[in-house]
Amino acid sequence: MARLGAKQPVAAGPPARPLDTMPSGSADFFTTRLDNLVAWARKNSLWPLPFGTACCAIEYMSIVSSHYDLARFGAEVVRFSPRQADLLIVAGTVVDKLAPVLRKIYDQMPEPKWVISMGVCASSGGFYRAYHVVQGIDEIVPVDVYVPGCPPTPEELMYGILRLQESIQSGRKSRDDRSARFAASLPALPST
């Protein structure tokens, strides 16, 4: 056992050479397609916008805490402005009065954008079989990942985010192929 403060032996190996003395073609570099690099950057820099309306939002709050540390996956920059977010996490019950607000927030997000439906209330209306509750947010916005549970655990949401990252890495932009057509069909906003 070595004494504290004693010099440790250094493993012998070839000395490092400056870049200009290296033989041709042996410099350290990597090549990739630009699409792959952009997909990797998008995958590792998700900026979620939480749209929490019920108990699922409490579970979302725990996932961004230090115990679960969502920062490991590059999704810790929580934004509360739709213009700065690219991931919408709908956590909780959405009623008919709130549906246009959700669509407006989604439309204000820049492309590419993704949506996670968190919990049974957001995914299918949950146990609320009433006229005023939206029976799944996929009636309003396109959903990329459904996270089941009532409420889903932080681990389940983390799994959903990892599945979304896999689809982003594969190059898929968004499930919303109609967003450009929908935006084009809207009447022009009145000038102020």
PDB file of N, CA and C in Angstrom, residues 73-163:
ATOM      1  N   PHE A  73     -30.112  13.514 -18.849  1.00  0.00           N
ATOM      2  CA  PHE A  73     -30.597  13.224 -20.190  1.00  0.00           C
ATOM      3  C   PHE A  73     -30.738  14.479 -21.032  1.00  0.00           C
ATOM      4  N   GLY A  74     -30.279  15.601 -20.533  1.00  0.00           N
ATOM      5  CA  GLY A  74     -30.291  16.831 -21.309  1.00  0.00           C
ATOM      6  C   GLY A  74     -31.638  17.507 -21.409  1.00  0.00           C
ATOM      7  N   ALA A  75     -32.540  17.255 -20.462  1.00  0.00           N
ATOM      8  CA  ALA A  75     -33.880  17.851 -20.524  1.00  0.00           C
ATOM      9  C   ALA A  75     -34.189  18.666 -19.277  1.00  0.00           C
ATOM     10  N   GLU A  76     -33.170  19.265 -18.691  1.00  0.00           N
ATOM     11  CA  GLU A  76     -33.399  19.975 -17.432  1.00  0.00           C
ATOM     12  C   GLU A  76     -33.731  21.443 -17.599  1.00  0.00           C
ATOM     13  N   VAL A  77     -33.623  21.989 -18.795  1.00  0.00           N
ATOM     14  CA  VAL A  77     -33.871  23.401 -19.014  1.00  0.00           C
ATOM     15  C   VAL A  77     -35.376  23.589 -19.197  1.00  0.00           C
ATOM     16  N   VAL A  78     -36.096  23.708 -18.081  1.00  0.00           N
ATOM     17  CA  VAL A  78     -37.543  23.860 -18.127  1.00  0.00           C
ATOM     18  C   VAL A  78     -37.862  25.285 -18.548  1.00  0.00           C
ATOM     19  N   ARG A  79     -38.662  25.404 -19.584  1.00  0.00           N
ATOM     20  CA  ARG A  79     -39.064  26.713 -20.098  1.00  0.00           C
ATOM     21  C   ARG A  79     -40.559  26.876 -19.926  1.00  0.00           C
ATOM     22  N   PHE A  80     -40.978  28.066 -19.497  1.00  0.00           N
ATOM     23  CA  PHE A  80     -42.399  28.339 -19.345  1.00  0.00           C
ATOM     24  C   PHE A  80     -42.894  29.288 -20.418  1.00  0.00           C
ATOM     25  N   SER A  81     -42.136  29.409 -21.478  1.00  0.00           N
ATOM     26  CA  SER A  81     -42.549  30.172 -22.642  1.00  0.00           C
ATOM     27  C   SER A  81     -42.578  29.210 -23.827  1.00  0.00           C
ATOM     28  N   PRO A  82     -43.698  29.128 -24.544  1.00  0.00           N
ATOM     29  CA  PRO A  82     -43.745  28.187 -25.668  1.00  0.00           C
ATOM     30  C   PRO A  82     -42.765  28.529 -26.785  1.00  0.00           C
ATOM     31  N   ARG A  83     -42.346  29.757 -26.871  1.00  0.00           N
ATOM     32  CA  ARG A  83     -41.413  30.147 -27.923  1.00  0.00           C
ATOM     33  C   ARG A  83     -39.988  29.680 -27.637  1.00  0.00           C
ATOM     34  N   GLN A  84     -39.738  29.212 -26.425  1.00  0.00           N
ATOM     35  CA  GLN A  84     -38.405  28.738 -26.058  1.00  0.00           C
ATOM     36  C   GLN A  84     -38.372  27.240 -25.805  1.00  0.00           C
ATOM     37  N   ALA A  85     -39.479  26.555 -25.991  1.00  0.00           N
ATOM     38  CA  ALA A  85     -39.557  25.126 -25.678  1.00  0.00           C
ATOM     39  C   ALA A  85     -39.730  24.308 -26.953  1.00  0.00           C
ATOM     40  N   ASP A  86     -39.262  23.067 -26.902  1.00  0.00           N
ATOM     41  CA  ASP A  86     -39.481  22.168 -28.030  1.00  0.00           C
ATOM     42  C   ASP A  86     -40.161  20.867 -27.617  1.00  0.00           C
ATOM     43  N   LEU A  87     -40.449  20.711 -26.319  1.00  0.00           N
ATOM     44  CA  LEU A  87     -41.124  19.521 -25.811  1.00  0.00           C
ATOM     45  C   LEU A  87     -42.255  19.972 -24.895  1.00  0.00           C
ATOM     46  N   LEU A  88     -43.464  19.593 -25.238  1.00  0.00           N
ATOM     47  CA  LEU A  88     -44.638  19.919 -24.430  1.00  0.00           C
ATOM     48  C   LEU A  88     -45.016  18.680 -23.649  1.00  0.00           C
ATOM     49  N   ILE A  89     -44.985  18.775 -22.324  1.00  0.00           N
ATOM     50  CA  ILE A  89     -45.387  17.657 -21.473  1.00  0.00           C
ATOM     51  C   ILE A  89     -46.728  18.021 -20.864  1.00  0.00           C
ATOM     52  N   VAL A  90     -47.787  17.366 -21.346  1.00  0.00           N
ATOM     53  CA  VAL A  90     -49.133  17.616 -20.830  1.00  0.00           C
ATOM     54  C   VAL A  90     -49.374  16.631 -19.704  1.00  0.00           C
ATOM     55  N   ALA A  91     -49.462  17.153 -18.484  1.00  0.00           N
ATOM     56  CA  ALA A  91     -49.581  16.322 -17.295  1.00  0.00           C
ATOM     57  C   ALA A  91     -50.885  16.658 -16.586  1.00  0.00           C
ATOM     58  N   GLY A  92     -51.900  15.838 -16.797  1.00  0.00           N
ATOM     59  CA  GLY A  92     -53.146  16.044 -16.083  1.00  0.00           C
ATOM     60  C   GLY A  92     -54.351  16.160 -16.994  1.00  0.00           C
ATOM     61  N   THR A  93     -55.487  16.430 -16.364  1.00  0.00           N
ATOM     62  CA  THR A  93     -56.766  16.500 -17.051  1.00  0.00           C
ATOM     63  C   THR A  93     -56.879  17.781 -17.857  1.00  0.00           C
ATOM     64  N   VAL A  94     -57.375  17.658 -19.071  1.00  0.00           N
ATOM     65  CA  VAL A  94     -57.622  18.822 -19.918  1.00  0.00           C
ATOM     66  C   VAL A  94     -59.123  18.881 -20.173  1.00  0.00           C
ATOM     67  N   VAL A  95     -59.745  19.983 -19.790  1.00  0.00           N
ATOM     68  CA  VAL A  95     -61.177  20.164 -20.012  1.00  0.00           C
ATOM     69  C   VAL A  95     -61.393  20.940 -21.309  1.00  0.00           C
ATOM     70  N   ASP A  96     -62.638  20.950 -21.778  1.00  0.00           N
ATOM     71  CA  ASP A  96     -62.946  21.590 -23.060  1.00  0.00           C
ATOM     72  C   ASP A  96     -62.590  23.072 -23.079  1.00  0.00           C
ATOM     73  N   LYS A  97     -62.735  23.740 -21.932  1.00  0.00           N
ATOM     74  CA  LYS A  97     -62.406  25.165 -21.890  1.00  0.00           C
ATOM     75  C   LYS A  97     -60.908  25.413 -22.024  1.00  0.00           C
ATOM     76  N   LEU A  98     -60.114  24.437 -21.635  1.00  0.00           N
ATOM     77  CA  LEU A  98     -58.663  24.565 -21.682  1.00  0.00           C
ATOM     78  C   LEU A  98     -58.073  24.090 -23.001  1.00  0.00           C
ATOM     79  N   ALA A  99     -58.833  23.361 -23.787  1.00  0.00           N
ATOM     80  CA  ALA A  99     -58.334  22.794 -25.042  1.00  0.00           C
ATOM     81  C   ALA A  99     -57.824  23.851 -26.021  1.00  0.00           C
ATOM     82  N   PRO A 100     -58.532  24.966 -26.250  1.00  0.00           N
ATOM     83  CA  PRO A 100     -57.984  25.973 -27.167  1.00  0.00           C
ATOM     84  C   PRO A 100     -56.692  26.607 -26.658  1.00  0.00           C
ATOM     85  N   VAL A 101     -56.555  26.709 -25.347  1.00  0.00           N
ATOM     86  CA  VAL A 101     -55.325  27.258 -24.764  1.00  0.00           C
ATOM     87  C   VAL A 101     -54.160  26.321 -25.037  1.00  0.00           C
ATOM     88  N   LEU A 102     -54.403  25.012 -24.865  1.00  0.00           N
ATOM     89  CA  LEU A 102     -53.367  24.025 -25.140  1.00  0.00           C
ATOM     90  C   LEU A 102     -52.956  24.067 -26.608  1.00  0.00           C
ATOM     91  N   ARG A 103     -53.928  24.174 -27.513  1.00  0.00           N
ATOM     92  CA  ARG A 103     -53.604  24.227 -28.943  1.00  0.00           C
ATOM     93  C   ARG A 103     -52.822  25.494 -29.281  1.00  0.00           C
ATOM     94  N   LYS A 104     -53.185  26.606 -28.647  1.00  0.00           N
ATOM     95  CA  LYS A 104     -52.480  27.859 -28.912  1.00  0.00           C
ATOM     96  C   LYS A 104     -51.031  27.777 -28.440  1.00  0.00           C
ATOM     97  N   ILE A 105     -50.827  27.185 -27.276  1.00  0.00           N
ATOM     98  CA  ILE A 105     -49.463  27.012 -26.769  1.00  0.00           C
ATOM     99  C   ILE A 105     -48.671  26.119 -27.719  1.00  0.00           C
ATOM    100  N   TYR A 106     -49.290  25.038 -28.188  1.00  0.00           N
ATOM    101  CA  TYR A 106     -48.616  24.140 -29.120  1.00  0.00           C
ATOM    102  C   TYR A 106     -48.256  24.858 -30.413  1.00  0.00           C
ATOM    103  N   ASP A 107     -49.176  25.652 -30.925  1.00  0.00           N
ATOM    104  CA  ASP A 107     -48.923  26.369 -32.176  1.00  0.00           C
ATOM    105  C   ASP A 107     -47.823  27.417 -32.036  1.00  0.00           C
ATOM    106  N   GLN A 108     -47.623  27.945 -30.836  1.00  0.00           N
ATOM    107  CA  GLN A 108     -46.589  28.956 -30.614  1.00  0.00           C
ATOM    108  C   GLN A 108     -45.198  28.363 -30.482  1.00  0.00           C
ATOM    109  N   MET A 109     -45.108  27.063 -30.315  1.00  0.00           N
ATOM    110  CA  MET A 109     -43.802  26.420 -30.180  1.00  0.00           C
ATOM    111  C   MET A 109     -43.113  26.343 -31.536  1.00  0.00           C
ATOM    112  N   PRO A 110     -41.791  26.543 -31.579  1.00  0.00           N
ATOM    113  CA  PRO A 110     -41.078  26.445 -32.863  1.00  0.00           C
ATOM    114  C   PRO A 110     -40.916  24.986 -33.297  1.00  0.00           C
ATOM    115  N   GLU A 111     -40.770  24.797 -34.588  1.00  0.00           N
ATOM    116  CA  GLU A 111     -40.522  23.452 -35.134  1.00  0.00           C
ATOM    117  C   GLU A 111     -39.052  23.125 -34.984  1.00  0.00           C
ATOM    118  N   PRO A 112     -38.643  21.908 -34.817  1.00  0.00           N
ATOM    119  CA  PRO A 112     -39.450  20.738 -34.536  1.00  0.00           C
ATOM    120  C   PRO A 112     -39.915  20.740 -33.086  1.00  0.00           C
ATOM    121  N   LYS A 113     -41.072  20.162 -32.842  1.00  0.00           N
ATOM    122  CA  LYS A 113     -41.645  20.116 -31.502  1.00  0.00           C
ATOM    123  C   LYS A 113     -42.230  18.739 -31.253  1.00  0.00           C
ATOM    124  N   TRP A 114     -42.210  18.359 -29.997  1.00  0.00           N
ATOM    125  CA  TRP A 114     -42.695  17.041 -29.608  1.00  0.00           C
ATOM    126  C   TRP A 114     -43.642  17.181 -28.437  1.00  0.00           C
ATOM    127  N   VAL A 115     -44.505  16.175 -28.252  1.00  0.00           N
ATOM    128  CA  VAL A 115     -45.499  16.193 -27.181  1.00  0.00           C
ATOM    129  C   VAL A 115     -45.469  14.854 -26.452  1.00  0.00           C
ATOM    130  N   ILE A 116     -45.455  14.940 -25.127  1.00  0.00           N
ATOM    131  CA  ILE A 116     -45.594  13.760 -24.275  1.00  0.00           C
ATOM    132  C   ILE A 116     -46.904  13.908 -23.519  1.00  0.00           C
ATOM    133  N   SER A 117     -47.753  12.889 -23.591  1.00  0.00           N
ATOM    134  CA  SER A 117     -48.995  12.846 -22.843  1.00  0.00           C
ATOM    135  C   SER A 117     -48.728  12.050 -21.575  1.00  0.00           C
ATOM    136  N   MET A 118     -48.787  12.718 -20.441  1.00  0.00           N
ATOM    137  CA  MET A 118     -48.394  12.100 -19.170  1.00  0.00           C
ATOM    138  C   MET A 118     -49.639  11.787 -18.338  1.00  0.00           C
ATOM    139  N   GLY A 119     -49.857  10.515 -18.098  1.00  0.00           N
ATOM    140  CA  GLY A 119     -50.965  10.091 -17.250  1.00  0.00           C
ATOM    141  C   GLY A 119     -52.195   9.714 -18.053  1.00  0.00           C
ATOM    142  N   VAL A 120     -53.098   8.979 -17.398  1.00  0.00           N
ATOM    143  CA  VAL A 120     -54.297   8.516 -18.092  1.00  0.00           C
ATOM    144  C   VAL A 120     -55.263   9.648 -18.398  1.00  0.00           C
ATOM    145  N   CYS A 121     -55.302  10.666 -17.571  1.00  0.00           N
ATOM    146  CA  CYS A 121     -56.242  11.758 -17.834  1.00  0.00           C
ATOM    147  C   CYS A 121     -55.886  12.493 -19.114  1.00  0.00           C
ATOM    148  N   ALA A 122     -54.604  12.726 -19.344  1.00  0.00           N
ATOM    149  CA  ALA A 122     -54.188  13.395 -20.575  1.00  0.00           C
ATOM    150  C   ALA A 122     -54.279  12.446 -21.768  1.00  0.00           C
ATOM    151  N   SER A 123     -54.033  11.170 -21.540  1.00  0.00           N
ATOM    152  CA  SER A 123     -54.012  10.207 -22.649  1.00  0.00           C
ATOM    153  C   SER A 123     -55.403   9.788 -23.107  1.00  0.00           C
ATOM    154  N   SER A 124     -56.333   9.598 -22.138  1.00  0.00           N
ATOM    155  CA  SER A 124     -57.650   9.075 -22.529  1.00  0.00           C
ATOM    156  C   SER A 124     -58.800   9.677 -21.752  1.00  0.00           C
ATOM    157  N   GLY A 125     -58.563  10.701 -20.983  1.00  0.00           N
ATOM    158  CA  GLY A 125     -59.627  11.281 -20.178  1.00  0.00           C
ATOM    159  C   GLY A 125     -59.722  10.663 -18.799  1.00  0.00           C
ATOM    160  N   GLY A 126     -59.005   9.574 -18.578  1.00  0.00           N
ATOM    161  CA  GLY A 126     -58.994   8.930 -17.267  1.00  0.00           C
ATOM    162  C   GLY A 126     -60.366   8.425 -16.860  1.00  0.00           C
ATOM    163  N   PHE A 127     -60.676   8.565 -15.581  1.00  0.00           N
ATOM    164  CA  PHE A 127     -61.976   8.102 -15.104  1.00  0.00           C
ATOM    165  C   PHE A 127     -63.044   9.184 -15.226  1.00  0.00           C
ATOM    166  N   TYR A 128     -62.702  10.304 -15.873  1.00  0.00           N
ATOM    167  CA  TYR A 128     -63.667  11.365 -16.099  1.00  0.00           C
ATOM    168  C   TYR A 128     -64.385  11.111 -17.421  1.00  0.00           C
ATOM    169  N   ARG A 129     -65.498  10.444 -17.394  1.00  0.00           N
ATOM    170  CA  ARG A 129     -66.302  10.201 -18.592  1.00  0.00           C
ATOM    171  C   ARG A 129     -67.427  11.225 -18.618  1.00  0.00           C
ATOM    172  N   ALA A 130     -67.043  12.488 -18.694  1.00  0.00           N
ATOM    173  CA  ALA A 130     -68.023  13.567 -18.665  1.00  0.00           C
ATOM    174  C   ALA A 130     -67.899  14.402 -19.931  1.00  0.00           C
ATOM    175  N   TYR A 131     -68.913  15.183 -20.196  1.00  0.00           N
ATOM    176  CA  TYR A 131     -68.955  15.969 -21.424  1.00  0.00           C
ATOM    177  C   TYR A 131     -67.892  17.056 -21.458  1.00  0.00           C
ATOM    178  N   HIS A 132     -67.438  17.521 -20.320  1.00  0.00           N
ATOM    179  CA  HIS A 132     -66.519  18.660 -20.280  1.00  0.00           C
ATOM    180  C   HIS A 132     -65.048  18.265 -20.296  1.00  0.00           C
ATOM    181  N   VAL A 133     -64.726  16.980 -20.251  1.00  0.00           N
ATOM    182  CA  VAL A 133     -63.337  16.522 -20.211  1.00  0.00           C
ATOM    183  C   VAL A 133     -62.939  15.989 -21.582  1.00  0.00           C
ATOM    184  N   VAL A 134     -61.802  16.452 -22.083  1.00  0.00           N
ATOM    185  CA  VAL A 134     -61.278  15.966 -23.362  1.00  0.00           C
ATOM    186  C   VAL A 134     -60.840  14.518 -23.169  1.00  0.00           C
ATOM    187  N   GLN A 135     -61.335  13.634 -24.030  1.00  0.00           N
ATOM    188  CA  GLN A 135     -61.023  12.216 -23.917  1.00  0.00           C
ATOM    189  C   GLN A 135     -59.739  11.892 -24.668  1.00  0.00           C
ATOM    190  N   GLY A 136     -58.656  12.487 -24.227  1.00  0.00           N
ATOM    191  CA  GLY A 136     -57.350  12.287 -24.850  1.00  0.00           C
ATOM    192  C   GLY A 136     -56.912  13.542 -25.579  1.00  0.00           C
ATOM    193  N   ILE A 137     -55.717  14.017 -25.270  1.00  0.00           N
ATOM    194  CA  ILE A 137     -55.251  15.268 -25.878  1.00  0.00           C
ATOM    195  C   ILE A 137     -54.884  15.089 -27.342  1.00  0.00           C
ATOM    196  N   ASP A 138     -54.871  13.838 -27.819  1.00  0.00           N
ATOM    197  CA  ASP A 138     -54.590  13.649 -29.250  1.00  0.00           C
ATOM    198  C   ASP A 138     -55.735  14.162 -30.115  1.00  0.00           C
ATOM    199  N   GLU A 139     -56.848  14.561 -29.502  1.00  0.00           N
ATOM    200  CA  GLU A 139     -57.904  15.256 -30.231  1.00  0.00           C
ATOM    201  C   GLU A 139     -57.514  16.701 -30.519  1.00  0.00           C
ATOM    202  N   ILE A 140     -56.549  17.224 -29.768  1.00  0.00           N
ATOM    203  CA  ILE A 140     -56.165  18.635 -29.870  1.00  0.00           C
ATOM    204  C   ILE A 140     -54.793  18.790 -30.509  1.00  0.00           C
ATOM    205  N   VAL A 141     -53.817  18.068 -29.990  1.00  0.00           N
ATOM    206  CA  VAL A 141     -52.440  18.141 -30.492  1.00  0.00           C
ATOM    207  C   VAL A 141     -51.954  16.725 -30.776  1.00  0.00           C
ATOM    208  N   PRO A 142     -51.043  16.556 -31.731  1.00  0.00           N
ATOM    209  CA  PRO A 142     -50.496  15.219 -31.990  1.00  0.00           C
ATOM    210  C   PRO A 142     -49.544  14.805 -30.867  1.00  0.00           C
ATOM    211  N   VAL A 143     -49.653  13.574 -30.438  1.00  0.00           N
ATOM    212  CA  VAL A 143     -48.856  13.079 -29.315  1.00  0.00           C
ATOM    213  C   VAL A 143     -47.782  12.146 -29.837  1.00  0.00           C
ATOM    214  N   ASP A 144     -46.546  12.339 -29.359  1.00  0.00           N
ATOM    215  CA  ASP A 144     -45.432  11.485 -29.762  1.00  0.00           C
ATOM    216  C   ASP A 144     -45.242  10.305 -28.826  1.00  0.00           C
ATOM    217  N   VAL A 145     -45.389  10.530 -27.517  1.00  0.00           N
ATOM    218  CA  VAL A 145     -45.179   9.472 -26.526  1.00  0.00           C
ATOM    219  C   VAL A 145     -46.296   9.539 -25.492  1.00  0.00           C
ATOM    220  N   TYR A 146     -46.889   8.394 -25.204  1.00  0.00           N
ATOM    221  CA  TYR A 146     -47.885   8.284 -24.142  1.00  0.00           C
ATOM    222  C   TYR A 146     -47.217   7.650 -22.935  1.00  0.00           C
ATOM    223  N   VAL A 147     -47.367   8.265 -21.764  1.00  0.00           N
ATOM    224  CA  VAL A 147     -46.833   7.711 -20.528  1.00  0.00           C
ATOM    225  C   VAL A 147     -48.027   7.302 -19.672  1.00  0.00           C
ATOM    226  N   PRO A 148     -48.258   5.994 -19.486  1.00  0.00           N
ATOM    227  CA  PRO A 148     -49.433   5.551 -18.733  1.00  0.00           C
ATOM    228  C   PRO A 148     -49.220   5.685 -17.229  1.00  0.00           C
ATOM    229  N   GLY A 149     -50.313   5.580 -16.490  1.00  0.00           N
ATOM    230  CA  GLY A 149     -50.249   5.603 -15.042  1.00  0.00           C
ATOM    231  C   GLY A 149     -51.170   6.651 -14.466  1.00  0.00           C
ATOM    232  N   CYS A 150     -51.529   6.469 -13.203  1.00  0.00           N
ATOM    233  CA  CYS A 150     -52.411   7.413 -12.530  1.00  0.00           C
ATOM    234  C   CYS A 150     -51.939   7.607 -11.092  1.00  0.00           C
ATOM    235  N   PRO A 151     -51.100   8.540 -10.841  1.00  0.00           N
ATOM    236  CA  PRO A 151     -50.229   9.255 -11.767  1.00  0.00           C
ATOM    237  C   PRO A 151     -49.021   8.393 -12.107  1.00  0.00           C
ATOM    238  N   PRO A 152     -48.402   8.629 -13.248  1.00  0.00           N
ATOM    239  CA  PRO A 152     -47.207   7.854 -13.588  1.00  0.00           C
ATOM    240  C   PRO A 152     -46.050   8.209 -12.666  1.00  0.00           C
ATOM    241  N   THR A 153     -45.224   7.239 -12.402  1.00  0.00           N
ATOM    242  CA  THR A 153     -44.068   7.487 -11.541  1.00  0.00           C
ATOM    243  C   THR A 153     -43.015   8.274 -12.313  1.00  0.00           C
ATOM    244  N   PRO A 154     -42.103   8.926 -11.617  1.00  0.00           N
ATOM    245  CA  PRO A 154     -41.020   9.625 -12.313  1.00  0.00           C
ATOM    246  C   PRO A 154     -40.201   8.704 -13.217  1.00  0.00           C
ATOM    247  N   GLU A 155     -40.061   7.448 -12.822  1.00  0.00           N
ATOM    248  CA  GLU A 155     -39.322   6.509 -13.660  1.00  0.00           C
ATOM    249  C   GLU A 155     -40.030   6.266 -14.986  1.00  0.00           C
ATOM    250  N   GLU A 156     -41.357   6.217 -14.951  1.00  0.00           N
ATOM    251  CA  GLU A 156     -42.104   6.015 -16.192  1.00  0.00           C
ATOM    252  C   GLU A 156     -41.970   7.215 -17.114  1.00  0.00           C
ATOM    253  N   LEU A 157     -42.011   8.423 -16.546  1.00  0.00           N
ATOM    254  CA  LEU A 157     -41.825   9.613 -17.377  1.00  0.00           C
ATOM    255  C   LEU A 157     -40.416   9.650 -17.946  1.00  0.00           C
ATOM    256  N   MET A 158     -39.440   9.261 -17.145  1.00  0.00           N
ATOM    257  CA  MET A 158     -38.068   9.209 -17.633  1.00  0.00           C
ATOM    258  C   MET A 158     -37.945   8.215 -18.786  1.00  0.00           C
ATOM    259  N   TYR A 159     -38.618   7.081 -18.660  1.00  0.00           N
ATOM    260  CA  TYR A 159     -38.620   6.087 -19.736  1.00  0.00           C
ATOM    261  C   TYR A 159     -39.260   6.665 -20.999  1.00  0.00           C
ATOM    262  N   GLY A 160     -40.346   7.417 -20.832  1.00  0.00           N
ATOM    263  CA  GLY A 160     -40.989   8.052 -21.977  1.00  0.00           C
ATOM    264  C   GLY A 160     -40.085   9.063 -22.653  1.00  0.00           C
ATOM    265  N   ILE A 161     -39.339   9.824 -21.862  1.00  0.00           N
ATOM    266  CA  ILE A 161     -38.405  10.799 -22.434  1.00  0.00           C
ATOM    267  C   ILE A 161     -37.283  10.084 -23.171  1.00  0.00           C
ATOM    268  N   LEU A 162     -36.805   8.967 -22.623  1.00  0.00           N
ATOM    269  CA  LEU A 162     -35.763   8.199 -23.309  1.00  0.00           C
ATOM    270  C   LEU A 162     -36.273   7.620 -24.632  1.00  0.00           C
ATOM    271  N   ARG A 163     -37.542   7.153 -24.673  1.00  0.00           N
ATOM    272  CA  ARG A 163     -38.110   6.656 -25.927  1.00  0.00           C
ATOM    273  C   ARG A 163     -38.240   7.793 -26.936  1.00  0.00           C
TER     274      ARG A 163
END
